[in-house]
Amino acid sequence: MNMERVKVGIVGLDDMMGGGLIAGSICSLIGTYGTGKTTFSLEFVWEGLKKGESIIYISLEEREERILLYMRQKGWDVEPFLNKTLFVIKLDPTDFNLANNRIKNELPKLIQKVKASRVVIDPISLFEDLFTSDSERRQEMFRFIEGLRDKQCTIMMTSETDRDNVFSSRHALIEYLSDTVILLRYVRPSDLTDVHLALEVVKMRMSSHSREIKPYELMQDQVLVYSEANVF
Ligand SMILES: Nc1ncnc2c1ncn2[C@@H]1O[C@H](COP(=O)(O)OP(=O)(O)OP(=O)(O)O)[C@@H](O)[C@H]1O
Ligand SMILES: [Mg+2]
């Protein structure tokens, strides 16, 4: 079956996924601090804006102005899109009831209202942190993700890695609920004096994909994934 693809907008990464994410699927980007989770998600946003799509960006960490500043710093003119096809929303992750209500009840309605075709939640791990028990978190996250699946939009969530395991998200849950999992991490080769960034497409439901670990660089105006190069 030839599934419709939604380009992230990062050339080498889209190539690794057979052209892009599957339309309507849920992707998680997992990485530790500074690996580029926010940067990747903004590329995904900009790609959609350029195509005339409607985008919702939920930030649980950084304020709206900062997100817009990052985009402007990349040389992207976001002004014409703002509050027309680009909706940036900051949620306070310390207020559980408010964040929970806005994410679980208001987000699905907003997606329909603005006909969003791309949604980013950065980082979902701060929302996951709010639950007091593992079983509640599992149940609620499952419901939330399944609720989003009915919508005609492609979702990108970012997650911080577990403190002790760079291959796992903080709560080791989102990777099971997502259709696609992209892992971002630092590689510190013993014979080199600098740190490299490397990514892999760990999982992709309904699609073949590269299983190779590829180096990438965060440049001021773009992300470069060297899909022809090897890290090791
Ligand atoms: N203007 C720039 N030019 C080149 N590299 C940059 C620039 N701005 C940021 N970076 C790189 O991007 C990194 C930050 O990326 P980003 O904020 O996307 O990471 P993150 O995974 O979202 O981090 P966190 O978990 O802290 O939110 C910086 O540490 C830096 O290496
Ligand atoms: Mg970030």
PDB file of C-alpha atoms and ligand atoms in Angstrom:
ATOM      1  CA  MET A   1       0.000   0.000   0.000  1.00  0.00           C
ATOM      2  CA  ASN A   2       1.348   3.408  -0.957  1.00  0.00           C
ATOM      3  CA  MET A   3       0.782   5.613   2.091  1.00  0.00           C
ATOM      4  CA  GLU A   4       0.698   9.378   1.800  1.00  0.00           C
ATOM      5  CA  ARG A   5       3.864  10.948   3.240  1.00  0.00           C
ATOM      6  CA  VAL A   6       4.275  14.106   5.267  1.00  0.00           C
ATOM      7  CA  LYS A   7       7.750  15.537   4.988  1.00  0.00           C
ATOM      8  CA  VAL A   8       9.445  16.627   8.194  1.00  0.00           C
ATOM      9  CA  GLY A   9      11.431  19.042   6.044  1.00  0.00           C
ATOM     10  CA  ILE A  10      14.855  17.642   6.943  1.00  0.00           C
ATOM     11  CA  VAL A  11      16.073  16.045   3.730  1.00  0.00           C
ATOM     12  CA  GLY A  12      18.298  13.226   4.981  1.00  0.00           C
ATOM     13  CA  LEU A  13      15.781  12.257   7.668  1.00  0.00           C
ATOM     14  CA  ASP A  14      12.848  12.153   5.246  1.00  0.00           C
ATOM     15  CA  ASP A  15      14.981   9.926   2.991  1.00  0.00           C
ATOM     16  CA  MET A  16      15.610   7.533   5.889  1.00  0.00           C
ATOM     17  CA  MET A  17      11.829   7.208   6.352  1.00  0.00           C
ATOM     18  CA  GLY A  18      10.975   6.480   2.737  1.00  0.00           C
ATOM     19  CA  GLY A  19       9.951  10.059   1.978  1.00  0.00           C
ATOM     20  CA  GLY A  20       8.590  11.274   5.308  1.00  0.00           C
ATOM     21  CA  LEU A  21       6.199  10.428   8.122  1.00  0.00           C
ATOM     22  CA  ILE A  22       3.002   8.611   7.255  1.00  0.00           C
ATOM     23  CA  ALA A  23       0.134  11.110   7.040  1.00  0.00           C
ATOM     24  CA  GLY A  24      -1.949  11.026  10.210  1.00  0.00           C
ATOM     25  CA  SER A  25       0.668   9.138  12.207  1.00  0.00           C
ATOM     26  CA  ILE A  26       2.197   9.936  15.579  1.00  0.00           C
ATOM     27  CA  CYS A  27       5.940  10.419  15.828  1.00  0.00           C
ATOM     28  CA  SER A  28       8.097  10.785  18.885  1.00  0.00           C
ATOM     29  CA  LEU A  29      11.498  12.401  18.866  1.00  0.00           C
ATOM     30  CA  ILE A  30      13.497  11.186  21.829  1.00  0.00           C
ATOM     31  CA  GLY A  31      16.716  12.844  22.930  1.00  0.00           C
ATOM     32  CA  THR A  32      18.573  14.324  25.834  1.00  0.00           C
ATOM     33  CA  TYR A  33      19.031  18.090  26.382  1.00  0.00           C
ATOM     34  CA  GLY A  34      20.426  19.993  23.420  1.00  0.00           C
ATOM     35  CA  THR A  35      20.164  17.175  20.882  1.00  0.00           C
ATOM     36  CA  GLY A  36      17.804  19.274  18.767  1.00  0.00           C
ATOM     37  CA  LYS A  37      14.293  18.112  19.681  1.00  0.00           C
ATOM     38  CA  THR A  38      12.857  21.621  19.518  1.00  0.00           C
ATOM     39  CA  THR A  39      14.871  22.405  16.373  1.00  0.00           C
ATOM     40  CA  PHE A  40      13.603  19.292  14.564  1.00  0.00           C
ATOM     41  CA  SER A  41      10.023  20.040  15.566  1.00  0.00           C
ATOM     42  CA  LEU A  42      10.332  23.615  14.275  1.00  0.00           C
ATOM     43  CA  GLU A  43      11.569  22.334  10.909  1.00  0.00           C
ATOM     44  CA  PHE A  44       8.439  20.161  10.807  1.00  0.00           C
ATOM     45  CA  VAL A  45       6.339  23.257  11.557  1.00  0.00           C
ATOM     46  CA  TRP A  46       8.017  25.428   8.924  1.00  0.00           C
ATOM     47  CA  GLU A  47       7.699  22.737   6.266  1.00  0.00           C
ATOM     48  CA  GLY A  48       3.949  22.654   6.901  1.00  0.00           C
ATOM     49  CA  LEU A  49       3.585  26.447   6.956  1.00  0.00           C
ATOM     50  CA  LYS A  50       5.361  26.732   3.606  1.00  0.00           C
ATOM     51  CA  LYS A  51       2.834  24.297   2.172  1.00  0.00           C
ATOM     52  CA  GLY A  52      -0.089  26.356   3.445  1.00  0.00           C
ATOM     53  CA  GLU A  53      -0.988  23.916   6.210  1.00  0.00           C
ATOM     54  CA  SER A  54      -2.419  24.842   9.583  1.00  0.00           C
ATOM     55  CA  ILE A  55      -0.131  24.071  12.542  1.00  0.00           C
ATOM     56  CA  ILE A  56      -0.530  23.895  16.327  1.00  0.00           C
ATOM     57  CA  TYR A  57       2.608  24.068  18.455  1.00  0.00           C
ATOM     58  CA  ILE A  58       2.105  23.220  22.127  1.00  0.00           C
ATOM     59  CA  SER A  59       5.112  24.196  24.204  1.00  0.00           C
ATOM     60  CA  LEU A  60       5.332  22.902  27.749  1.00  0.00           C
ATOM     61  CA  GLU A  61       8.736  24.383  28.343  1.00  0.00           C
ATOM     62  CA  GLU A  62       9.461  27.602  26.504  1.00  0.00           C
ATOM     63  CA  ARG A  63       7.231  30.642  26.174  1.00  0.00           C
ATOM     64  CA  GLU A  64       5.502  31.524  22.890  1.00  0.00           C
ATOM     65  CA  GLU A  65       7.855  34.455  22.256  1.00  0.00           C
ATOM     66  CA  ARG A  66      10.911  32.215  22.539  1.00  0.00           C
ATOM     67  CA  ILE A  67       9.531  29.704  20.055  1.00  0.00           C
ATOM     68  CA  LEU A  68       8.754  32.504  17.610  1.00  0.00           C
ATOM     69  CA  LEU A  69      12.201  34.025  18.218  1.00  0.00           C
ATOM     70  CA  TYR A  70      13.874  30.706  17.304  1.00  0.00           C
ATOM     71  CA  MET A  71      11.926  30.662  14.065  1.00  0.00           C
ATOM     72  CA  ARG A  72      12.814  34.259  13.222  1.00  0.00           C
ATOM     73  CA  GLN A  73      16.487  33.562  14.019  1.00  0.00           C
ATOM     74  CA  LYS A  74      16.415  30.882  11.360  1.00  0.00           C
ATOM     75  CA  GLY A  75      15.428  33.552   8.870  1.00  0.00           C
ATOM     76  CA  TRP A  76      11.827  32.385   8.651  1.00  0.00           C
ATOM     77  CA  ASP A  77       9.190  35.076   8.291  1.00  0.00           C
ATOM     78  CA  VAL A  78       6.493  33.737  10.604  1.00  0.00           C
ATOM     79  CA  GLU A  79       4.495  36.981  10.828  1.00  0.00           C
ATOM     80  CA  PRO A  80       2.096  36.299   7.925  1.00  0.00           C
ATOM     81  CA  PHE A  81       1.177  32.919   9.467  1.00  0.00           C
ATOM     82  CA  LEU A  82       0.815  33.918  13.089  1.00  0.00           C
ATOM     83  CA  ASN A  83      -2.620  33.145  14.515  1.00  0.00           C
ATOM     84  CA  LYS A  84      -3.848  32.451  10.986  1.00  0.00           C
ATOM     85  CA  THR A  85      -2.227  29.092  10.255  1.00  0.00           C
ATOM     86  CA  LEU A  86       0.346  29.017  13.084  1.00  0.00           C
ATOM     87  CA  PHE A  87      -0.910  28.679  16.646  1.00  0.00           C
ATOM     88  CA  VAL A  88       1.752  28.582  19.356  1.00  0.00           C
ATOM     89  CA  ILE A  89       0.426  27.754  22.810  1.00  0.00           C
ATOM     90  CA  LYS A  90       2.422  27.654  26.039  1.00  0.00           C
ATOM     91  CA  LEU A  91       1.074  25.328  28.699  1.00  0.00           C
ATOM     92  CA  ASP A  92       2.140  25.530  32.304  1.00  0.00           C
ATOM     93  CA  PRO A  93       3.135  21.984  33.232  1.00  0.00           C
ATOM     94  CA  THR A  94       2.991  22.719  36.961  1.00  0.00           C
ATOM     95  CA  ASP A  95      -0.785  23.100  36.963  1.00  0.00           C
ATOM     96  CA  PHE A  96      -1.879  19.535  36.406  1.00  0.00           C
ATOM     97  CA  ASN A  97      -5.615  20.089  36.102  1.00  0.00           C
ATOM     98  CA  LEU A  98      -5.239  22.957  33.669  1.00  0.00           C
ATOM     99  CA  ALA A  99      -2.596  21.276  31.502  1.00  0.00           C
ATOM    100  CA  ASN A 100      -4.477  18.005  31.570  1.00  0.00           C
ATOM    101  CA  ASN A 101      -7.740  19.634  30.566  1.00  0.00           C
ATOM    102  CA  ARG A 102      -6.198  21.745  27.833  1.00  0.00           C
ATOM    103  CA  ILE A 103      -4.250  18.842  26.314  1.00  0.00           C
ATOM    104  CA  LYS A 104      -6.947  16.205  26.619  1.00  0.00           C
ATOM    105  CA  ASN A 105     -10.111  18.209  25.971  1.00  0.00           C
ATOM    106  CA  GLU A 106      -9.206  21.460  24.248  1.00  0.00           C
ATOM    107  CA  LEU A 107      -6.469  20.270  21.889  1.00  0.00           C
ATOM    108  CA  PRO A 108      -8.679  17.840  19.928  1.00  0.00           C
ATOM    109  CA  LYS A 109     -11.305  20.594  19.530  1.00  0.00           C
ATOM    110  CA  LEU A 110      -8.712  23.134  18.428  1.00  0.00           C
ATOM    111  CA  ILE A 111      -7.317  20.692  15.861  1.00  0.00           C
ATOM    112  CA  GLN A 112     -10.769  20.463  14.327  1.00  0.00           C
ATOM    113  CA  LYS A 113     -11.475  24.163  14.578  1.00  0.00           C
ATOM    114  CA  VAL A 114      -8.315  25.329  12.781  1.00  0.00           C
ATOM    115  CA  LYS A 115      -8.134  22.187  10.626  1.00  0.00           C
ATOM    116  CA  ALA A 116      -4.574  21.568  11.792  1.00  0.00           C
ATOM    117  CA  SER A 117      -2.648  19.048   9.759  1.00  0.00           C
ATOM    118  CA  ARG A 118       0.470  19.150  11.958  1.00  0.00           C
ATOM    119  CA  VAL A 119       0.649  19.286  15.741  1.00  0.00           C
ATOM    120  CA  VAL A 120       3.774  19.472  17.889  1.00  0.00           C
ATOM    121  CA  ILE A 121       3.923  18.846  21.631  1.00  0.00           C
ATOM    122  CA  ASP A 122       7.343  19.840  23.011  1.00  0.00           C
ATOM    123  CA  PRO A 123       8.149  18.068  25.269  1.00  0.00           C
ATOM    124  CA  ILE A 124       5.430  15.531  26.060  1.00  0.00           C
ATOM    125  CA  SER A 125       7.648  14.214  28.879  1.00  0.00           C
ATOM    126  CA  LEU A 126       6.757  17.231  31.042  1.00  0.00           C
ATOM    127  CA  PHE A 127       3.086  16.314  30.648  1.00  0.00           C
ATOM    128  CA  GLU A 128       3.819  12.659  31.425  1.00  0.00           C
ATOM    129  CA  ASP A 129       5.617  13.756  34.597  1.00  0.00           C
ATOM    130  CA  LEU A 130       2.351  15.109  35.991  1.00  0.00           C
ATOM    131  CA  PHE A 131       0.819  11.724  36.662  1.00  0.00           C
ATOM    132  CA  THR A 132       1.411  10.348  40.095  1.00  0.00           C
ATOM    133  CA  SER A 133       1.367   6.666  39.275  1.00  0.00           C
ATOM    134  CA  ASP A 134       2.692   4.596  36.381  1.00  0.00           C
ATOM    135  CA  SER A 135      -0.648   2.911  35.836  1.00  0.00           C
ATOM    136  CA  GLU A 136      -2.513   6.221  35.670  1.00  0.00           C
ATOM    137  CA  ARG A 137       0.097   7.633  33.287  1.00  0.00           C
ATOM    138  CA  ARG A 138      -0.130   4.589  31.044  1.00  0.00           C
ATOM    139  CA  GLN A 139      -3.904   4.621  30.933  1.00  0.00           C
ATOM    140  CA  GLU A 140      -4.265   8.369  30.425  1.00  0.00           C
ATOM    141  CA  MET A 141      -1.529   8.611  27.790  1.00  0.00           C
ATOM    142  CA  PHE A 142      -3.022   5.697  25.897  1.00  0.00           C
ATOM    143  CA  ARG A 143      -6.429   7.410  25.875  1.00  0.00           C
ATOM    144  CA  PHE A 144      -4.950  10.728  24.893  1.00  0.00           C
ATOM    145  CA  ILE A 145      -2.947   9.287  21.977  1.00  0.00           C
ATOM    146  CA  GLU A 146      -5.871   7.214  20.732  1.00  0.00           C
ATOM    147  CA  GLY A 147      -8.062  10.343  20.885  1.00  0.00           C
ATOM    148  CA  LEU A 148      -5.615  12.176  18.655  1.00  0.00           C
ATOM    149  CA  ARG A 149      -5.516   9.345  16.155  1.00  0.00           C
ATOM    150  CA  ASP A 150      -9.022  10.118  14.924  1.00  0.00           C
ATOM    151  CA  LYS A 151      -7.840  13.449  13.631  1.00  0.00           C
ATOM    152  CA  GLN A 152      -6.541  14.060  10.155  1.00  0.00           C
ATOM    153  CA  CYS A 153      -3.249  15.405  11.380  1.00  0.00           C
ATOM    154  CA  THR A 154       0.311  14.233  11.805  1.00  0.00           C
ATOM    155  CA  ILE A 155       1.662  14.608  15.313  1.00  0.00           C
ATOM    156  CA  MET A 156       5.210  15.105  16.498  1.00  0.00           C
ATOM    157  CA  MET A 157       5.942  14.812  20.204  1.00  0.00           C
ATOM    158  CA  THR A 158       9.343  15.287  21.741  1.00  0.00           C
ATOM    159  CA  SER A 159      10.550  13.523  24.843  1.00  0.00           C
ATOM    160  CA  GLU A 160      13.529  13.799  27.086  1.00  0.00           C
ATOM    161  CA  THR A 161      15.503  10.620  27.549  1.00  0.00           C
ATOM    162  CA  ASP A 162      15.653   8.625  30.717  1.00  0.00           C
ATOM    163  CA  ARG A 163      18.467   9.783  32.992  1.00  0.00           C
ATOM    164  CA  ASP A 164      20.185   6.403  32.928  1.00  0.00           C
ATOM    165  CA  ASN A 165      19.291   5.164  29.458  1.00  0.00           C
ATOM    166  CA  VAL A 166      19.770   7.308  26.353  1.00  0.00           C
ATOM    167  CA  PHE A 167      17.795   4.786  24.312  1.00  0.00           C
ATOM    168  CA  SER A 168      14.588   5.254  26.280  1.00  0.00           C
ATOM    169  CA  SER A 169      12.178   8.144  26.875  1.00  0.00           C
ATOM    170  CA  ARG A 170      11.810   9.364  30.462  1.00  0.00           C
ATOM    171  CA  HIS A 171       8.852   7.108  31.228  1.00  0.00           C
ATOM    172  CA  ALA A 172       9.582   4.388  28.628  1.00  0.00           C
ATOM    173  CA  LEU A 173       6.002   4.714  27.416  1.00  0.00           C
ATOM    174  CA  ILE A 174       5.717   7.090  24.491  1.00  0.00           C
ATOM    175  CA  GLU A 175       7.797   4.876  22.197  1.00  0.00           C
ATOM    176  CA  TYR A 176       5.171   2.139  22.505  1.00  0.00           C
ATOM    177  CA  LEU A 177       2.291   4.505  21.807  1.00  0.00           C
ATOM    178  CA  SER A 178       3.950   6.209  18.806  1.00  0.00           C
ATOM    179  CA  ASP A 179       3.938   4.970  15.218  1.00  0.00           C
ATOM    180  CA  THR A 180       7.397   6.350  14.534  1.00  0.00           C
ATOM    181  CA  VAL A 181      10.288   6.752  16.952  1.00  0.00           C
ATOM    182  CA  ILE A 182      13.353   8.828  16.109  1.00  0.00           C
ATOM    183  CA  LEU A 183      16.219   8.754  18.578  1.00  0.00           C
ATOM    184  CA  LEU A 184      18.617  11.697  18.839  1.00  0.00           C
ATOM    185  CA  ARG A 185      21.804  11.306  20.846  1.00  0.00           C
ATOM    186  CA  TYR A 186      25.371  12.310  21.459  1.00  0.00           C
ATOM    187  CA  VAL A 187      28.171  10.043  20.325  1.00  0.00           C
ATOM    188  CA  ARG A 188      31.537  10.454  21.986  1.00  0.00           C
ATOM    189  CA  PRO A 189      34.042   8.298  20.129  1.00  0.00           C
ATOM    190  CA  SER A 190      37.019   7.414  22.306  1.00  0.00           C
ATOM    191  CA  ASP A 191      39.581   8.393  19.673  1.00  0.00           C
ATOM    192  CA  LEU A 192      38.066  11.782  18.914  1.00  0.00           C
ATOM    193  CA  THR A 193      38.120  14.977  20.882  1.00  0.00           C
ATOM    194  CA  ASP A 194      34.733  16.309  19.822  1.00  0.00           C
ATOM    195  CA  VAL A 195      31.149  15.253  20.337  1.00  0.00           C
ATOM    196  CA  HIS A 196      29.003  14.133  17.432  1.00  0.00           C
ATOM    197  CA  LEU A 197      25.257  14.041  17.088  1.00  0.00           C
ATOM    198  CA  ALA A 198      23.681  10.937  15.628  1.00  0.00           C
ATOM    199  CA  LEU A 199      20.135   9.845  14.918  1.00  0.00           C
ATOM    200  CA  GLU A 200      18.308   6.675  14.088  1.00  0.00           C
ATOM    201  CA  VAL A 201      14.797   5.792  13.031  1.00  0.00           C
ATOM    202  CA  VAL A 202      14.098   3.118  15.617  1.00  0.00           C
ATOM    203  CA  LYS A 203      10.565   2.245  14.683  1.00  0.00           C
ATOM    204  CA  MET A 204       8.111   3.075  11.927  1.00  0.00           C
ATOM    205  CA  ARG A 205       4.770   1.336  11.747  1.00  0.00           C
ATOM    206  CA  MET A 206       3.453   0.551   8.254  1.00  0.00           C
ATOM    207  CA  SER A 207       6.686   1.470   6.510  1.00  0.00           C
ATOM    208  CA  SER A 208      10.161   0.260   5.759  1.00  0.00           C
ATOM    209  CA  HIS A 209      12.903   2.596   6.974  1.00  0.00           C
ATOM    210  CA  SER A 210      16.620   2.919   7.388  1.00  0.00           C
ATOM    211  CA  ARG A 211      18.075   1.261  10.471  1.00  0.00           C
ATOM    212  CA  GLU A 212      21.391   2.977  10.133  1.00  0.00           C
ATOM    213  CA  ILE A 213      22.773   5.453  12.629  1.00  0.00           C
ATOM    214  CA  LYS A 214      23.438   8.721  10.816  1.00  0.00           C
ATOM    215  CA  PRO A 215      25.329  11.842  11.869  1.00  0.00           C
ATOM    216  CA  TYR A 216      23.555  15.191  11.864  1.00  0.00           C
ATOM    217  CA  GLU A 217      24.401  18.797  12.568  1.00  0.00           C
ATOM    218  CA  LEU A 218      22.310  21.626  13.972  1.00  0.00           C
ATOM    219  CA  MET A 219      23.124  24.655  11.841  1.00  0.00           C
ATOM    220  CA  GLN A 220      21.739  28.110  12.398  1.00  0.00           C
ATOM    221  CA  ASP A 221      19.290  27.934   9.537  1.00  0.00           C
ATOM    222  CA  GLN A 222      18.827  24.208   8.972  1.00  0.00           C
ATOM    223  CA  VAL A 223      19.400  20.654  10.202  1.00  0.00           C
ATOM    224  CA  LEU A 224      21.763  18.592   8.090  1.00  0.00           C
ATOM    225  CA  VAL A 225      21.412  14.817   8.254  1.00  0.00           C
ATOM    226  CA  TYR A 226      24.276  13.083   6.517  1.00  0.00           C
ATOM    227  CA  SER A 227      22.360  10.057   5.325  1.00  0.00           C
ATOM    228  CA  GLU A 228      25.279   8.902   3.167  1.00  0.00           C
ATOM    229  CA  ALA A 229      27.844   9.061   5.983  1.00  0.00           C
ATOM    230  CA  ASN A 230      28.570   6.624   8.812  1.00  0.00           C
ATOM    231  CA  VAL A 231      29.099   7.513  12.452  1.00  0.00           C
ATOM    232  CA  PHE A 232      31.213   4.539  13.405  1.00  0.00           C
TER     233      PHE A 232
HETATM  234  N1  LIG B   1      22.023  29.458  15.942  1.00  0.00           N
HETATM  235  C1  LIG B   1      22.524  28.237  16.063  1.00  0.00           C
HETATM  236  N2  LIG B   1      23.498  27.814  15.263  1.00  0.00           N
HETATM  237  C2  LIG B   1      24.006  26.566  15.394  1.00  0.00           C
HETATM  238  N3  LIG B   1      23.591  25.687  16.335  1.00  0.00           N
HETATM  239  C3  LIG B   1      22.635  26.078  17.154  1.00  0.00           C
HETATM  240  C4  LIG B   1      22.031  27.354  17.067  1.00  0.00           C
HETATM  241  N4  LIG B   1      21.094  27.441  18.018  1.00  0.00           N
HETATM  242  C5  LIG B   1      21.114  26.273  18.664  1.00  0.00           C
HETATM  243  N5  LIG B   1      22.041  25.452  18.170  1.00  0.00           N
HETATM  244  C6  LIG B   1      22.355  24.096  18.640  1.00  0.00           C
HETATM  245  O1  LIG B   1      21.136  23.491  18.983  1.00  0.00           O
HETATM  246  C7  LIG B   1      21.170  23.039  20.347  1.00  0.00           C
HETATM  247  C8  LIG B   1      19.827  23.240  21.003  1.00  0.00           C
HETATM  248  O2  LIG B   1      18.875  22.545  20.247  1.00  0.00           O
HETATM  249  P1  LIG B   1      17.395  22.362  20.784  1.00  0.00           P
HETATM  250  O3  LIG B   1      16.996  23.500  21.638  1.00  0.00           O
HETATM  251  O4  LIG B   1      16.580  22.064  19.590  1.00  0.00           O
HETATM  252  O5  LIG B   1      17.586  21.059  21.655  1.00  0.00           O
HETATM  253  P2  LIG B   1      16.527  20.334  22.586  1.00  0.00           P
HETATM  254  O6  LIG B   1      16.777  18.872  22.390  1.00  0.00           O
HETATM  255  O7  LIG B   1      15.176  20.857  22.326  1.00  0.00           O
HETATM  256  O8  LIG B   1      17.047  20.748  24.023  1.00  0.00           O
HETATM  257  P3  LIG B   1      16.244  20.829  25.421  1.00  0.00           P
HETATM  258  O9  LIG B   1      16.006  19.406  25.868  1.00  0.00           O
HETATM  259  O10 LIG B   1      17.171  21.552  26.311  1.00  0.00           O
HETATM  260  O11 LIG B   1      14.958  21.554  25.136  1.00  0.00           O
HETATM  261  C9  LIG B   1      22.207  23.901  21.010  1.00  0.00           C
HETATM  262  O12 LIG B   1      22.788  23.238  22.118  1.00  0.00           O
HETATM  263  C10 LIG B   1      23.195  24.134  19.894  1.00  0.00           C
HETATM  264  O13 LIG B   1      24.116  23.048  19.828  1.00  0.00           O
HETATM  265 MG    MG B   2      13.729  21.778  23.527  1.00  0.00          MG
END
